[in-house]
Amino acid sequence: MNLCVLGAQWGDEGKGKIVDLLTPNFSVVARYQGGHNAGHTVYVNGQKFVLHLCPSGILHAGVMCLIGNGVVVDPHALFAELDHLATIGVAIGGRLLVSDKAHLILSYHREIELLAEARRGERKIGTTSRGIGPAYEDKIGRRGVRVGDLADQSSDGPLVGAVRENVAARNRLVGNTELKWQDVVADLRTVWTRLQPLVTDVSLYLHRAIAEGRAVMFEGAQGTMLDIDHGTYPFVTSSNATAGGAATGLGVGPRAIEAVLGVAKAYTTRVGAGPLPTELLGEMGERLRETGQEYGASTGRPRRCGWFDAVAVRYAARVNGLDALAITKLDVLDGLPELQVCTAYRCNGSTVTEMPGDTAQLAACEPVYETLPGWTKPTKGITKFGDLPAEAKRYIHRLEEISGVKAAIVSTGSERDHTIVRDDSIAAKWFKR
Ligand code: IMP
């Protein structure tokens, strides 16, 4: 059973926990896009782990973790993460492999991104400043440096040529300091010494693993609404966070993905700029932020919070072909007297039930809400759907109805065992419970 797990909203849906929870059912976990802009938070025995580049499966001994060609890799961020994992006793051994075709994020990408954001002024994207966008720009512009290129040790070969050209371009853009291409090359030589043993043909590895009947989980980062093609462009990340990205970002055929699980919070959050129709700017937004500890796992920025947007999740169901939802952080809504769910938008006098393609139009939309009763009994830590308060069950049922996807998993707290896997769901069938 090969499963793709991805974000059905604007990122930070709690994918880290869901991937970590499901990992014992898989032999391989593979990341297919994004970079260290991601922050996948996992709690094990009360200890918090934040993973940025390594697939969340890394916390499970014996599970192979892959970083695909669709990921952009900052080698220093990767090494820092591996060092951190070693200090907290997570043995990597030979369990992490990186695609030779993954593009590298180099120091100048971050500088170029900071300049680009400053230039946009009021219209800035609010990126994570990790150099993600410029690294993907170099990839698409066919001037990027790939992991496998570092094998070129010659003093006048393609690697040195590409670095020289890219550094010259950087020096023209960043006027006040000069970067020496020789320093970048010297750094890359050191990087290669450590990276080389991890480098492989990830597509071939997956092909063989699947042929041997080993189960693979495809792990998405960010979320559907941040996808470069299907998200709220230009307020998006620079890669395909949607299910199609798993095929291109790992070099597998689309049929290798046998099912798709969308992760959605029981409410909505977003970091960075761009439209968020259900955003709550007042006390209620603050209440969700504090109770849900909604601060960016990578940047610490406060997340914008709002009610569940079923238009967005229904859209995610369509563009990803979702088979099921994992609804996270239900417990954050405990104690609220009533809840709102956005069922449609009101745009220029008409009611819209599908996500507008035009971001300016989306920004002008008002949510149409349905009010549902809240619940007083805490849901935190509940592990059986039947034990949820009647109003919480009703809330989940309503989200399923409007989104058009069944919730196979409901998360009721940050720990691994604070989770409901519904016996009557497709997930029970996937994992033969
Ligand atoms: P970038 O990916 O750093 O280029 O940022 C582009 C947009 O995606 C910004 O709005 C970021 O806040 C957002 N973003 C990037 N990574 C994540 C993530 O892991 N979770 C949530 N938002 C993200």
Coordinates of C-alpha atoms and ligand atoms in Angstrom, one line a residue:
M1 CA 0.0 0.0 0.0
N2 CA 1.7 3.2 -1.2
L3 CA 0.2 6.3 0.3
C4 CA 0.7 10.0 -0.3
V5 CA 0.2 12.3 2.7
L6 CA -0.1 16.0 2.0
G7 CA -1.5 19.2 3.3
A8 CA -5.1 20.1 2.3
Q9 CA -4.9 23.8 3.4
W10 CA -2.2 26.4 3.7
G11 CA 0.5 24.2 5.3
D12 CA 1.1 23.5 9.0
E13 CA -1.8 21.1 9.1
G14 CA 0.0 18.7 11.4
K15 CA 1.4 16.4 8.6
G16 CA 4.5 15.6 10.7
K17 CA 2.4 13.9 13.4
I18 CA 0.3 12.0 10.9
V19 CA 3.3 10.8 8.9
D20 CA 5.0 9.8 12.1
L21 CA 1.9 8.0 13.3
L22 CA 1.5 6.0 10.1
T23 CA 5.2 5.3 9.5
P24 CA 5.2 1.9 11.2
N25 CA 3.0 0.7 8.3
F26 CA 5.7 1.6 5.8
S27 CA 9.2 0.6 4.8
V28 CA 10.1 3.8 3.0
V29 CA 9.1 7.5 3.5
A30 CA 10.0 9.8 0.7
R31 CA 9.8 13.7 0.6
Y32 CA 9.0 15.0 -2.8
Q33 CA 9.1 18.8 -2.7
G34 CA 10.0 21.9 -0.8
G35 CA 13.0 22.3 1.4
H36 CA 13.9 23.4 4.9
N37 CA 11.1 26.0 4.7
A38 CA 9.0 23.1 6.1
G39 CA 8.8 22.5 9.8
H40 CA 7.2 19.1 10.7
T41 CA 6.6 19.0 14.4
V42 CA 6.4 15.6 16.1
Y43 CA 6.0 14.9 19.8
V44 CA 7.2 11.6 21.2
N45 CA 7.0 10.9 24.9
G46 CA 6.5 14.6 25.5
Q47 CA 9.7 15.4 23.6
K48 CA 9.3 17.8 20.7
F49 CA 11.1 17.2 17.4
V50 CA 11.0 19.6 14.5
L51 CA 12.1 18.2 11.2
H52 CA 12.8 20.5 8.3
L53 CA 14.3 18.4 5.6
C54 CA 14.4 14.8 6.8
P55 CA 11.2 12.9 6.2
S56 CA 9.3 12.5 9.5
G57 CA 9.8 8.7 9.2
I58 CA 13.4 9.3 10.4
L59 CA 12.3 8.9 14.0
H60 CA 11.5 5.2 13.4
A61 CA 14.3 2.7 13.4
G62 CA 14.5 0.6 10.3
V63 CA 12.5 2.9 8.1
M64 CA 14.3 4.2 4.9
C65 CA 14.0 7.9 4.3
L66 CA 14.4 9.5 0.9
I67 CA 14.8 13.1 -0.3
G68 CA 13.6 13.3 -3.8
N69 CA 14.7 15.3 -6.9
G70 CA 11.8 17.7 -6.3
V71 CA 13.2 18.9 -3.0
V72 CA 15.7 21.7 -2.8
V73 CA 18.5 20.9 -0.4
D74 CA 20.5 23.4 1.6
P75 CA 23.4 21.0 2.5
H76 CA 24.3 23.0 5.6
A77 CA 20.7 22.9 6.9
L78 CA 20.7 19.1 6.2
F79 CA 23.9 18.6 8.1
A80 CA 22.7 20.7 11.0
E81 CA 19.5 18.6 11.2
L82 CA 21.5 15.3 11.1
D83 CA 23.8 16.6 13.8
H84 CA 20.8 17.6 15.9
L85 CA 19.2 14.2 15.4
A86 CA 22.4 12.5 16.5
T87 CA 22.6 14.6 19.7
I88 CA 19.0 13.5 20.7
G89 CA 19.9 9.9 20.0
V90 CA 18.2 9.3 16.7
A91 CA 20.4 6.9 14.7
I92 CA 20.4 7.6 11.0
G93 CA 22.8 4.9 10.0
G94 CA 22.3 4.3 6.3
R95 CA 18.6 5.2 6.5
L96 CA 18.7 8.5 4.7
L97 CA 19.3 8.9 0.9
V98 CA 19.3 12.0 -1.2
S99 CA 18.5 12.2 -4.9
D100 CA 21.5 13.1 -7.2
K101 CA 19.0 15.2 -9.1
A102 CA 17.9 17.3 -6.2
H103 CA 18.9 21.0 -6.6
L104 CA 21.0 22.7 -4.1
I105 CA 20.2 25.9 -2.2
L106 CA 23.4 27.9 -2.0
S107 CA 24.2 31.0 0.1
Y108 CA 23.4 33.5 -2.6
H109 CA 19.9 32.1 -3.0
R110 CA 19.0 33.5 0.4
E111 CA 20.5 36.9 -0.4
I112 CA 18.6 37.1 -3.7
E113 CA 15.4 36.2 -1.9
L114 CA 15.8 38.9 0.7
L115 CA 16.4 41.4 -2.1
A116 CA 13.4 40.2 -4.0
E117 CA 11.1 40.4 -1.0
A118 CA 12.4 43.9 -0.2
R119 CA 11.7 45.0 -3.8
R120 CA 8.1 43.8 -3.6
G121 CA 7.5 46.1 -0.7
E122 CA 3.8 45.9 0.3
R123 CA 3.3 43.0 -2.1
K124 CA 5.8 40.8 -0.5
I125 CA 5.1 37.1 -0.2
G126 CA 6.3 36.7 3.4
T127 CA 8.6 33.8 2.5
T128 CA 10.5 31.8 5.1
S129 CA 13.8 33.4 3.8
R130 CA 15.4 30.0 3.2
G131 CA 16.4 30.6 -0.4
I132 CA 13.7 28.3 -1.6
G133 CA 12.2 30.5 -4.4
P134 CA 15.6 31.5 -6.0
A135 CA 16.8 27.9 -5.9
Y136 CA 13.8 26.7 -7.8
E137 CA 14.2 29.7 -10.2
D138 CA 17.7 28.5 -11.0
K139 CA 16.3 25.0 -11.5
I140 CA 13.6 26.1 -14.0
G141 CA 16.1 28.6 -15.6
R142 CA 18.4 25.5 -16.3
R143 CA 21.3 27.0 -14.4
G144 CA 20.9 25.3 -11.1
V145 CA 23.5 23.1 -9.3
R146 CA 22.3 19.6 -8.5
V147 CA 23.6 17.3 -5.8
G148 CA 25.1 14.9 -8.3
D149 CA 27.0 17.8 -10.0
L150 CA 29.2 18.0 -6.9
A151 CA 31.0 14.9 -8.1
D152 CA 32.8 17.0 -10.7
Q153 CA 36.1 17.7 -9.0
S154 CA 37.8 19.4 -12.0
S155 CA 39.0 23.0 -11.7
D156 CA 37.4 24.1 -15.0
G157 CA 34.5 21.7 -15.4
P158 CA 30.7 22.3 -15.6
L159 CA 30.4 22.7 -11.8
V160 CA 32.9 25.5 -11.6
G161 CA 31.4 27.0 -14.7
A162 CA 27.9 27.1 -13.3
V163 CA 29.1 28.5 -9.9
R164 CA 31.1 31.2 -11.6
E165 CA 28.1 32.3 -13.7
N166 CA 25.7 32.2 -10.8
V167 CA 28.0 34.1 -8.5
A168 CA 28.6 36.7 -11.2
A169 CA 24.8 37.1 -11.5
R170 CA 24.6 37.4 -7.7
N171 CA 27.3 40.1 -7.6
R172 CA 25.5 42.1 -10.2
L173 CA 22.3 42.0 -8.2
V174 CA 23.7 42.4 -4.7
G175 CA 25.7 45.6 -5.2
N176 CA 27.2 46.2 -1.8
T177 CA 29.3 43.0 -1.2
E178 CA 31.2 40.7 -3.5
L179 CA 31.0 36.9 -3.2
K180 CA 34.0 35.0 -4.5
W181 CA 33.1 32.0 -6.6
Q182 CA 36.3 30.3 -5.3
D183 CA 34.8 30.4 -1.8
V184 CA 31.5 28.8 -3.0
V185 CA 33.4 26.1 -4.9
A186 CA 35.6 25.4 -1.8
D187 CA 32.5 25.1 0.3
L188 CA 30.9 22.7 -2.1
R189 CA 34.0 20.5 -2.1
T190 CA 33.7 20.1 1.7
V191 CA 29.9 19.5 1.4
W192 CA 30.5 16.7 -1.1
T193 CA 32.8 14.8 1.3
R194 CA 29.9 14.5 3.7
L195 CA 27.0 14.3 1.2
Q196 CA 28.5 11.8 -1.2
P197 CA 27.6 8.6 0.8
L198 CA 24.0 9.7 1.0
V199 CA 23.5 10.3 -2.7
T200 CA 21.6 7.9 -4.9
D201 CA 19.2 7.5 -7.8
V202 CA 16.0 7.9 -5.7
S203 CA 13.7 7.0 -8.6
L204 CA 15.5 3.7 -9.2
Y205 CA 15.6 3.0 -5.4
L206 CA 11.8 3.5 -5.3
H207 CA 11.2 1.4 -8.4
R208 CA 13.0 -1.5 -6.9
A209 CA 11.4 -1.0 -3.4
I210 CA 7.9 -1.0 -5.0
A211 CA 8.7 -4.1 -7.1
E212 CA 9.8 -5.9 -4.0
G213 CA 6.4 -5.1 -2.4
R214 CA 7.8 -2.6 0.2
A215 CA 5.2 0.0 1.2
V216 CA 6.1 3.6 0.5
M217 CA 4.7 6.8 2.0
F218 CA 5.1 9.9 -0.2
E219 CA 5.4 12.9 2.2
G220 CA 4.3 16.3 1.1
A221 CA 5.4 19.6 2.7
Q222 CA 3.5 23.0 2.8
G223 CA 0.0 22.5 1.5
T224 CA -2.4 22.6 -1.5
M225 CA -3.1 26.3 -1.2
L226 CA 0.6 27.0 -1.3
D227 CA 1.2 24.9 -4.4
I228 CA 2.9 26.9 -7.2
D229 CA 0.2 25.9 -9.8
H230 CA -2.9 25.3 -7.7
G231 CA -2.4 27.6 -4.7
T232 CA -3.1 31.3 -4.2
Y233 CA -0.5 32.5 -6.7
P234 CA 1.7 34.5 -6.3
F235 CA 1.4 34.0 -2.5
V236 CA 2.6 30.4 -2.7
T237 CA 5.8 28.4 -2.4
S238 CA 7.8 27.5 -5.5
S239 CA 7.0 23.8 -5.8
N240 CA 4.1 21.4 -6.3
A241 CA 2.9 20.4 -2.9
T242 CA -0.1 18.7 -4.5
A243 CA -0.2 15.0 -5.2
G244 CA 1.1 15.3 -8.8
G245 CA 4.3 16.6 -7.3
A246 CA 5.0 13.2 -5.7
A247 CA 5.3 11.6 -9.1
T248 CA 7.6 14.3 -10.6
G249 CA 9.4 15.0 -7.4
L250 CA 10.5 11.4 -6.9
G251 CA 10.5 9.9 -10.4
V252 CA 7.7 7.4 -10.0
G253 CA 4.7 6.9 -12.2
P254 CA 1.4 8.3 -11.0
R255 CA 0.0 4.8 -10.5
A256 CA 2.6 4.2 -7.8
I257 CA 0.5 6.4 -5.6
E258 CA -2.3 4.1 -4.6
A259 CA -4.1 6.5 -2.2
V260 CA -4.0 10.1 -1.1
L261 CA -4.6 11.3 2.5
G262 CA -5.2 15.0 3.0
V263 CA -4.3 16.5 6.3
A264 CA -6.5 19.4 7.4
K265 CA -6.8 21.2 10.7
A266 CA -10.2 21.5 12.3
Y267 CA -9.8 25.2 11.7
T268 CA -7.5 27.1 9.3
T269 CA -4.1 28.8 9.6
R270 CA -1.7 30.5 7.3
V271 CA 1.8 32.1 7.6
G272 CA 2.9 34.7 5.2
A273 CA 0.9 37.0 3.0
G274 CA -2.0 36.3 0.7
P275 CA -5.8 35.8 1.0
L276 CA -7.2 33.8 3.8
P277 CA -11.0 34.2 3.6
T278 CA -11.9 32.9 7.0
E279 CA -9.2 34.8 8.9
L280 CA -10.2 36.0 12.4
L281 CA -8.5 39.2 13.3
G282 CA -10.0 39.7 16.8
E283 CA -10.1 37.8 20.1
M284 CA -11.2 34.5 18.5
G285 CA -8.2 34.5 16.2
E286 CA -6.0 35.1 19.2
R287 CA -7.8 32.3 21.2
L288 CA -7.1 29.8 18.4
R289 CA -3.5 31.0 18.1
E290 CA -2.8 30.6 21.8
T291 CA -4.7 27.4 22.4
G292 CA -3.3 25.8 19.2
Q293 CA 0.2 27.2 19.7
E294 CA 0.0 28.6 16.2
Y295 CA 3.6 29.8 15.7
G296 CA 5.7 28.8 12.7
A297 CA 7.8 25.7 13.4
S298 CA 10.5 27.1 11.1
T299 CA 10.4 30.8 11.6
G300 CA 8.5 31.3 14.8
R301 CA 6.1 33.7 13.1
P302 CA 2.6 33.9 14.5
R303 CA 0.2 32.1 12.2
R304 CA -3.0 33.8 11.0
C305 CA -6.0 31.8 12.3
G306 CA -9.5 31.4 11.1
W307 CA -12.5 29.1 10.9
F308 CA -12.5 25.8 8.8
D309 CA -12.8 26.7 5.1
A310 CA -14.6 23.9 3.4
V311 CA -14.3 25.5 0.0
A312 CA -10.5 25.2 0.3
V313 CA -10.6 21.6 1.5
R314 CA -13.2 20.6 -1.1
Y315 CA -10.8 22.1 -3.7
A316 CA -7.9 20.2 -2.2
A317 CA -10.0 17.0 -2.5
R318 CA -10.4 17.7 -6.2
V319 CA -6.8 18.7 -7.2
N320 CA -5.3 15.9 -5.2
G321 CA -7.9 13.2 -5.6
L322 CA -8.1 12.8 -1.9
D323 CA -9.3 9.4 -0.6
A324 CA -9.6 10.5 3.0
L325 CA -8.9 13.3 5.4
A326 CA -6.9 13.3 8.6
I327 CA -8.5 16.1 10.7
T328 CA -6.0 17.5 13.3
K329 CA -6.2 19.6 16.4
L330 CA -9.8 19.0 17.1
D331 CA -9.1 19.5 20.8
V332 CA -8.1 23.2 20.2
L333 CA -11.8 23.9 19.6
D334 CA -12.8 22.4 23.0
G335 CA -14.9 24.7 25.1
L336 CA -16.0 27.1 22.3
P337 CA -19.7 27.8 22.6
E338 CA -20.2 27.7 18.9
L339 CA -18.2 27.1 15.7
Q340 CA -18.4 28.5 12.2
V341 CA -17.7 26.6 9.0
C342 CA -17.2 28.4 5.7
T343 CA -19.4 26.6 3.1
A344 CA -19.1 29.1 0.2
Y345 CA -17.8 32.6 -0.6
R346 CA -19.8 35.7 -1.4
C347 CA -17.9 37.4 -4.3
N348 CA -19.1 40.5 -6.1
G349 CA -22.7 39.8 -5.2
S350 CA -22.8 36.2 -6.1
T351 CA -22.3 33.0 -4.1
V352 CA -19.4 30.9 -5.2
T353 CA -18.8 27.3 -4.1
E354 CA -15.6 26.6 -6.0
M355 CA -12.2 28.2 -5.3
P356 CA -11.7 31.2 -7.6
G357 CA -8.5 30.9 -9.8
D358 CA -7.9 34.6 -9.4
T359 CA -6.2 35.5 -6.2
A360 CA -7.4 39.1 -6.2
Q361 CA -11.0 37.8 -6.6
L362 CA -10.4 35.5 -3.7
A363 CA -9.1 38.4 -1.6
A364 CA -12.4 40.2 -2.2
C365 CA -14.5 37.2 -1.2
E366 CA -16.4 37.1 2.1
P367 CA -17.0 33.7 3.7
V368 CA -20.5 32.3 4.0
Y369 CA -20.7 30.6 7.4
E370 CA -22.8 27.9 8.9
T371 CA -22.9 27.9 12.7
L372 CA -22.6 24.6 14.6
P373 CA -22.8 24.1 18.3
G374 CA -19.5 23.7 20.3
W375 CA -18.8 21.1 23.0
T376 CA -17.9 21.5 26.7
K377 CA -16.4 18.0 27.4
P378 CA -12.7 18.0 26.4
T379 CA -11.8 15.9 23.4
K380 CA -8.1 15.9 24.2
G381 CA -6.5 12.5 24.1
I382 CA -9.7 10.7 23.0
T383 CA -8.9 7.6 20.9
K384 CA -12.3 6.3 19.9
F385 CA -14.7 8.2 17.6
G386 CA -17.6 7.0 19.7
D387 CA -16.2 8.7 22.8
L388 CA -16.3 12.2 21.3
P389 CA -19.0 14.6 22.6
A390 CA -22.0 14.4 20.3
E391 CA -21.4 18.0 19.0
A392 CA -17.8 17.1 18.1
K393 CA -19.0 14.1 16.1
R394 CA -21.6 16.3 14.4
Y395 CA -18.8 18.9 13.6
I396 CA -16.7 16.2 12.0
H397 CA -19.6 14.7 10.1
R398 CA -20.5 18.2 8.7
L399 CA -16.9 18.9 7.6
E400 CA -17.0 15.5 5.8
E401 CA -20.3 16.4 4.1
I402 CA -19.2 19.8 2.9
S403 CA -15.7 18.8 1.9
G404 CA -16.9 15.7 0.2
V405 CA -14.2 13.5 1.9
K406 CA -14.5 11.1 4.8
A407 CA -12.3 11.8 7.9
A408 CA -10.4 8.5 8.4
I409 CA -8.2 9.9 11.2
V410 CA -9.0 12.6 13.8
S411 CA -6.1 13.9 15.9
T412 CA -7.1 15.0 19.5
G413 CA -3.7 16.1 20.8
S414 CA 0.0 16.4 20.0
E415 CA 1.1 12.9 21.2
R416 CA 1.2 9.9 18.9
D417 CA -1.5 8.1 20.8
H418 CA -3.9 11.2 20.9
T419 CA -5.4 9.9 17.8
I420 CA -8.6 8.3 16.5
V421 CA -8.3 6.0 13.5
R422 CA -11.8 5.2 12.6
D423 CA -12.6 1.5 12.4
D424 CA -15.1 2.0 9.6
S425 CA -12.8 4.1 7.5
I426 CA -10.6 3.5 4.4
A427 CA -7.6 4.0 6.7
A428 CA -8.6 0.9 8.7
K429 CA -8.6 -1.0 5.4
W430 CA -5.3 0.4 4.3
F431 CA -3.6 -0.7 7.5
K432 CA -5.8 -3.8 8.0
R433 CA -6.9 -2.9 11.6
Ligands
IMP1 P1 8.8 30.0 0.8 O1 8.4 28.6 0.7 O2 9.9 30.3 1.9 O3 9.3 30.6 -0.6 O4 7.6 30.9 1.2 C1 6.4 31.1 0.4 C2 5.1 31.0 1.2 O5 4.9 29.7 1.7 C3 5.1 31.9 2.4 O6 3.8 32.4 2.6 C4 5.5 31.0 3.6 O7 5.1 31.4 4.8 C5 4.8 29.7 3.1 N1 5.4 28.5 3.6 C6 6.6 27.9 3.2 N2 6.8 26.8 3.9 C7 5.8 26.6 4.8 C8 5.4 25.6 5.7 O8 6.1 24.6 5.9 N3 4.3 25.8 6.4 C9 3.5 26.9 6.1 N4 3.7 27.8 5.3 C10 4.9 27.7 4.6

